[in-house]
mmCIF file of C-alpha atoms in Angstrom:
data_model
loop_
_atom_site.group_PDB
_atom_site.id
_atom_site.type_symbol
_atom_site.label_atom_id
_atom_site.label_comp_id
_atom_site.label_asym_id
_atom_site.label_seq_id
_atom_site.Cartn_x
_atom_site.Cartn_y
_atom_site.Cartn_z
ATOM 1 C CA UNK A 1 91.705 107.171 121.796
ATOM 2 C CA UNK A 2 92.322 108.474 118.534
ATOM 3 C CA UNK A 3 89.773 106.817 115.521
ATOM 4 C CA UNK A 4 92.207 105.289 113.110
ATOM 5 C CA UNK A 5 92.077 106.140 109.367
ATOM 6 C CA UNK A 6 92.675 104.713 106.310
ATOM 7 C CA UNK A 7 94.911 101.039 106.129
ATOM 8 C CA UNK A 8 95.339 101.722 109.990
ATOM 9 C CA UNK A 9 91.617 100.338 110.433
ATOM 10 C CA UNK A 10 92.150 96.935 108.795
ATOM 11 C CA UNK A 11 96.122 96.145 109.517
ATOM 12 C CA UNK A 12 98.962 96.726 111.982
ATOM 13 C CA UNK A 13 102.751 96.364 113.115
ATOM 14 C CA UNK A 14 102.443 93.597 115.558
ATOM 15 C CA UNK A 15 106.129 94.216 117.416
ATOM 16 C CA UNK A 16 107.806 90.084 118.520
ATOM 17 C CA UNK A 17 110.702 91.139 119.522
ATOM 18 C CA UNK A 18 112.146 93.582 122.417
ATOM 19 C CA UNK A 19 114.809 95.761 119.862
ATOM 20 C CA UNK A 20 111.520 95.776 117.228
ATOM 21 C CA UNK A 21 113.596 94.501 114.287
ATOM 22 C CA UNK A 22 111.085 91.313 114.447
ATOM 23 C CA UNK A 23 107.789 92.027 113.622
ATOM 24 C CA UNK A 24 104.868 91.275 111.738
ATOM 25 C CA UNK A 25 102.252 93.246 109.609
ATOM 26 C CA UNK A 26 98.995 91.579 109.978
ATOM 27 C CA UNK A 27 95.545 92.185 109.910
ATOM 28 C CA UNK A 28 93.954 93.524 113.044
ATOM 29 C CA UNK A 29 91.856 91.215 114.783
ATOM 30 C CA UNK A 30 88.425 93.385 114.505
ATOM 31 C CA UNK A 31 89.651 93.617 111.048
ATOM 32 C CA UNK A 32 85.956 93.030 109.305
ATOM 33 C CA UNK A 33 85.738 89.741 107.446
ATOM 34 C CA UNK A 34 83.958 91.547 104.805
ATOM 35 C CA UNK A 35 87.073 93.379 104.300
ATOM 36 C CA UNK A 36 89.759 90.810 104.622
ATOM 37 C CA UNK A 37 87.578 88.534 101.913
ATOM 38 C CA UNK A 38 88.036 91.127 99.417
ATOM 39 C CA UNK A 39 90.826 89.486 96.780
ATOM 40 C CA UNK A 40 91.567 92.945 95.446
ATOM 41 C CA UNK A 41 91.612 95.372 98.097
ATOM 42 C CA UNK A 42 95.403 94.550 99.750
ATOM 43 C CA UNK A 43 98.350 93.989 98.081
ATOM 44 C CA UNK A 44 102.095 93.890 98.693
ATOM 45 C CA UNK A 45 104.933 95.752 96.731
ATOM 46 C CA UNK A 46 108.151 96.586 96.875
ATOM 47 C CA UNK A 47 109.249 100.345 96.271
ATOM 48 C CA UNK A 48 112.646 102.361 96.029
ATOM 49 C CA UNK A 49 113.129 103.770 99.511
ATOM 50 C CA UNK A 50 114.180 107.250 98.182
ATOM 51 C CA UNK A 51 110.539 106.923 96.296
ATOM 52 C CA UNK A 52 108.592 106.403 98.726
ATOM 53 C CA UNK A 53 105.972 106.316 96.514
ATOM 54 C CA UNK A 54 104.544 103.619 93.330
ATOM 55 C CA UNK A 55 103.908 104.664 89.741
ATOM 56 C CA UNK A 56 100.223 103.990 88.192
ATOM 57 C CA UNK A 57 99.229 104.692 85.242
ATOM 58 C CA UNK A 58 102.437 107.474 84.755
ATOM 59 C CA UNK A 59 101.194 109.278 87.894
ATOM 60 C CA UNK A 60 103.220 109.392 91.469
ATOM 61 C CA UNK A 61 101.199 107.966 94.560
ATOM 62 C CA UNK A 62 102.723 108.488 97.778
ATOM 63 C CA UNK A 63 102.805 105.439 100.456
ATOM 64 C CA UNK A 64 101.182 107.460 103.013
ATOM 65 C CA UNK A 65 100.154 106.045 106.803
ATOM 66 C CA UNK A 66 96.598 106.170 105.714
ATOM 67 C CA UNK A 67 97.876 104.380 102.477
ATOM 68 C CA UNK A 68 100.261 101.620 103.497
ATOM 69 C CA UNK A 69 101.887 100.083 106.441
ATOM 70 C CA UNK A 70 105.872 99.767 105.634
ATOM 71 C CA UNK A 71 108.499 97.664 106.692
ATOM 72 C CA UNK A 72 111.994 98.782 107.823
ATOM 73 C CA UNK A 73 113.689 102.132 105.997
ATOM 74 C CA UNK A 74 117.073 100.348 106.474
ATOM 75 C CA UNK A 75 117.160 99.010 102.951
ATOM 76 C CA UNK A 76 116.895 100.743 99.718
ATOM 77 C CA UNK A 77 114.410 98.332 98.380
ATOM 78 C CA UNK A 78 111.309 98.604 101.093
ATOM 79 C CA UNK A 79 108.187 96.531 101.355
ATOM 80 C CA UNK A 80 104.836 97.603 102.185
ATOM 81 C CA UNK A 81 101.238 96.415 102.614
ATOM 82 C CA UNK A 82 98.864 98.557 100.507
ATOM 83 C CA UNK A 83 95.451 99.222 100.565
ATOM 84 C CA UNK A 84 94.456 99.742 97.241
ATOM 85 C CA UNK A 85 91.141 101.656 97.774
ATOM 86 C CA UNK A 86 92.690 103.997 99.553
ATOM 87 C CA UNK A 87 95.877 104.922 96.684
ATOM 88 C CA UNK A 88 93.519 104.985 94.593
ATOM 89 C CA UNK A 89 91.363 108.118 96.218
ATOM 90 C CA UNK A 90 94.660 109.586 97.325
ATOM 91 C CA UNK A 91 96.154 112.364 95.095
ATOM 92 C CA UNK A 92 98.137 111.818 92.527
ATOM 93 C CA UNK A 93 101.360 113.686 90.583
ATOM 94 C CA UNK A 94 102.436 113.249 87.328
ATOM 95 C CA UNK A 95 105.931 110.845 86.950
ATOM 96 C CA UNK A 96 108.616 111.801 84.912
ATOM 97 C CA UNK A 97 110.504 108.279 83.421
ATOM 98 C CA UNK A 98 114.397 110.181 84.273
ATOM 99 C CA UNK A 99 113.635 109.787 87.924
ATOM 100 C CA UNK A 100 112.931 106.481 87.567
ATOM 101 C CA UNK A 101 115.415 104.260 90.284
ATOM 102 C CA UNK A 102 116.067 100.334 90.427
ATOM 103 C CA UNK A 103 113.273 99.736 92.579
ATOM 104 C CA UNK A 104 110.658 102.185 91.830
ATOM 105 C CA UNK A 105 107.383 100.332 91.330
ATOM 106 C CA UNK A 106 105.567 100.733 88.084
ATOM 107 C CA UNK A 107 101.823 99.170 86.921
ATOM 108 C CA UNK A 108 99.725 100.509 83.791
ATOM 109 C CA UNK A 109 96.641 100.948 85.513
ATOM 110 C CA UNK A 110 95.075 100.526 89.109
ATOM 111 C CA UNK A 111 93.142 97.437 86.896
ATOM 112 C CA UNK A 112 96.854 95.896 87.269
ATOM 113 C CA UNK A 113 97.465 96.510 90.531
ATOM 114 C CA UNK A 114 94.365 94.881 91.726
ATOM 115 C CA UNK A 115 94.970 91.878 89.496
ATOM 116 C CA UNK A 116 98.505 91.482 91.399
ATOM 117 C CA UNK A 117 96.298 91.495 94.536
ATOM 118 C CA UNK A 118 94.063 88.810 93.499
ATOM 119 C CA UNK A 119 97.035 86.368 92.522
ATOM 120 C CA UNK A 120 98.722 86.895 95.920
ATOM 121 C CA UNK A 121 95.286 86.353 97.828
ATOM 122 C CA UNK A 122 94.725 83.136 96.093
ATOM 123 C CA UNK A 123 97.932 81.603 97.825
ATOM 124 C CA UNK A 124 97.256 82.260 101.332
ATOM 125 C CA UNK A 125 94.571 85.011 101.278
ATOM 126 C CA UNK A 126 94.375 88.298 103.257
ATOM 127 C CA UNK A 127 98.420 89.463 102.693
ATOM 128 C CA UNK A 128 100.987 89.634 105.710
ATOM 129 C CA UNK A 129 104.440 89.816 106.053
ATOM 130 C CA UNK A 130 106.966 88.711 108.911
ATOM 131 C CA UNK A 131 110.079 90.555 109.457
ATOM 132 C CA UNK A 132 112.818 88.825 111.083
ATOM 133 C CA UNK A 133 116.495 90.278 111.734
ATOM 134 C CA UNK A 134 119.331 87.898 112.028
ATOM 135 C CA UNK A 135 123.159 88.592 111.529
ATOM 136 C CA UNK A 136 122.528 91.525 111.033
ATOM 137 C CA UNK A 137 120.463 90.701 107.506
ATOM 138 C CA UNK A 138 116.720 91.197 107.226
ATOM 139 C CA UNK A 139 114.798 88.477 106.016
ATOM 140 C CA UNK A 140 111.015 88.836 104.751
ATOM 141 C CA UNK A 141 108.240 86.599 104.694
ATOM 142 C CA UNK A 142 105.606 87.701 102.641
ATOM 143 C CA UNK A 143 102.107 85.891 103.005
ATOM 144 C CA UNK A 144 102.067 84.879 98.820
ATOM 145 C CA UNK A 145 105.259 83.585 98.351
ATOM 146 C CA UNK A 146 107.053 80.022 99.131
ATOM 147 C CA UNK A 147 109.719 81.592 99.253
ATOM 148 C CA UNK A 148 112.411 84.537 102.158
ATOM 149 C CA UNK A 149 113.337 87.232 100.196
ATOM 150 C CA UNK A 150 116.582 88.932 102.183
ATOM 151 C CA UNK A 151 117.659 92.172 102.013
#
């Protein structure tokens, strides 16, 4: 069996439906509690899905596999789970603003970033989100908000 890396140790694509357009991204469950107790380690953003990547601090970081778990590639505006520990050790380019789209993803600093994190762990904690298909929409259901986004 091949030893899993990065965001791959702590979270995963748990498939609920048979065409895989339901799912969920959750933490797995030997997931350490250590780990899922840290406020500022996971967070969830939205990025552009020609990006594929978030802006910190003017510099381009790339939602790898050992980086983030994604949600569908259907929709120009994506949603991911991120690890932040892991962007942050990953290597960086530097952004120019004219390539900026609607949905690219900026923060000033990783400092930022992991303040996001903390205000969506004190809602509900360690972050998921649900993906659910219906007529042909996708609907979202991320962990820190009351509310569905849609796409």
């Amino acid at each position: 069996m091949k030893k899993l890396q990065g965001i791959q140790r702590y979270y995963h694509r748990l498939r609920q439906s048979e065409s895989g357009s339901d799912y969920y991204i959750e933490p797995r469950e030997n997931c350490p509690t250590s780990v899922l107790n840290r406020s500022d380690k996971f967070v969830i953003l939205t990025f552009d899905k020609d990006d594929d990547y978030i802006v910190v601090n003017n510099k381009r970081y790339y939602l790898t596999k050992r980086v983030a778990i994604k949600a569908t590639d259907k929709l120009q505006r994506r949603i991911a789970v991120v690890d932040i520990d892991e962007l942050e050790q990953s290597k960086s380019y530097m952004f120019d603003e004219k390539f900026t789209r609607s949905n690219t993803f900026k923060v000033d600093s990783f400092d930022d970033l992991r303040a996001l994190a903390r205000d969506q762990f004190k809602i509900n904690g360690a972050p998921y989100i649900k993906q659910l298909l219906r007529s042909n929409r996708y609907y979202y259901e991320p962990s820190f908000s009351r509310k569905v986004i849609s796409a």
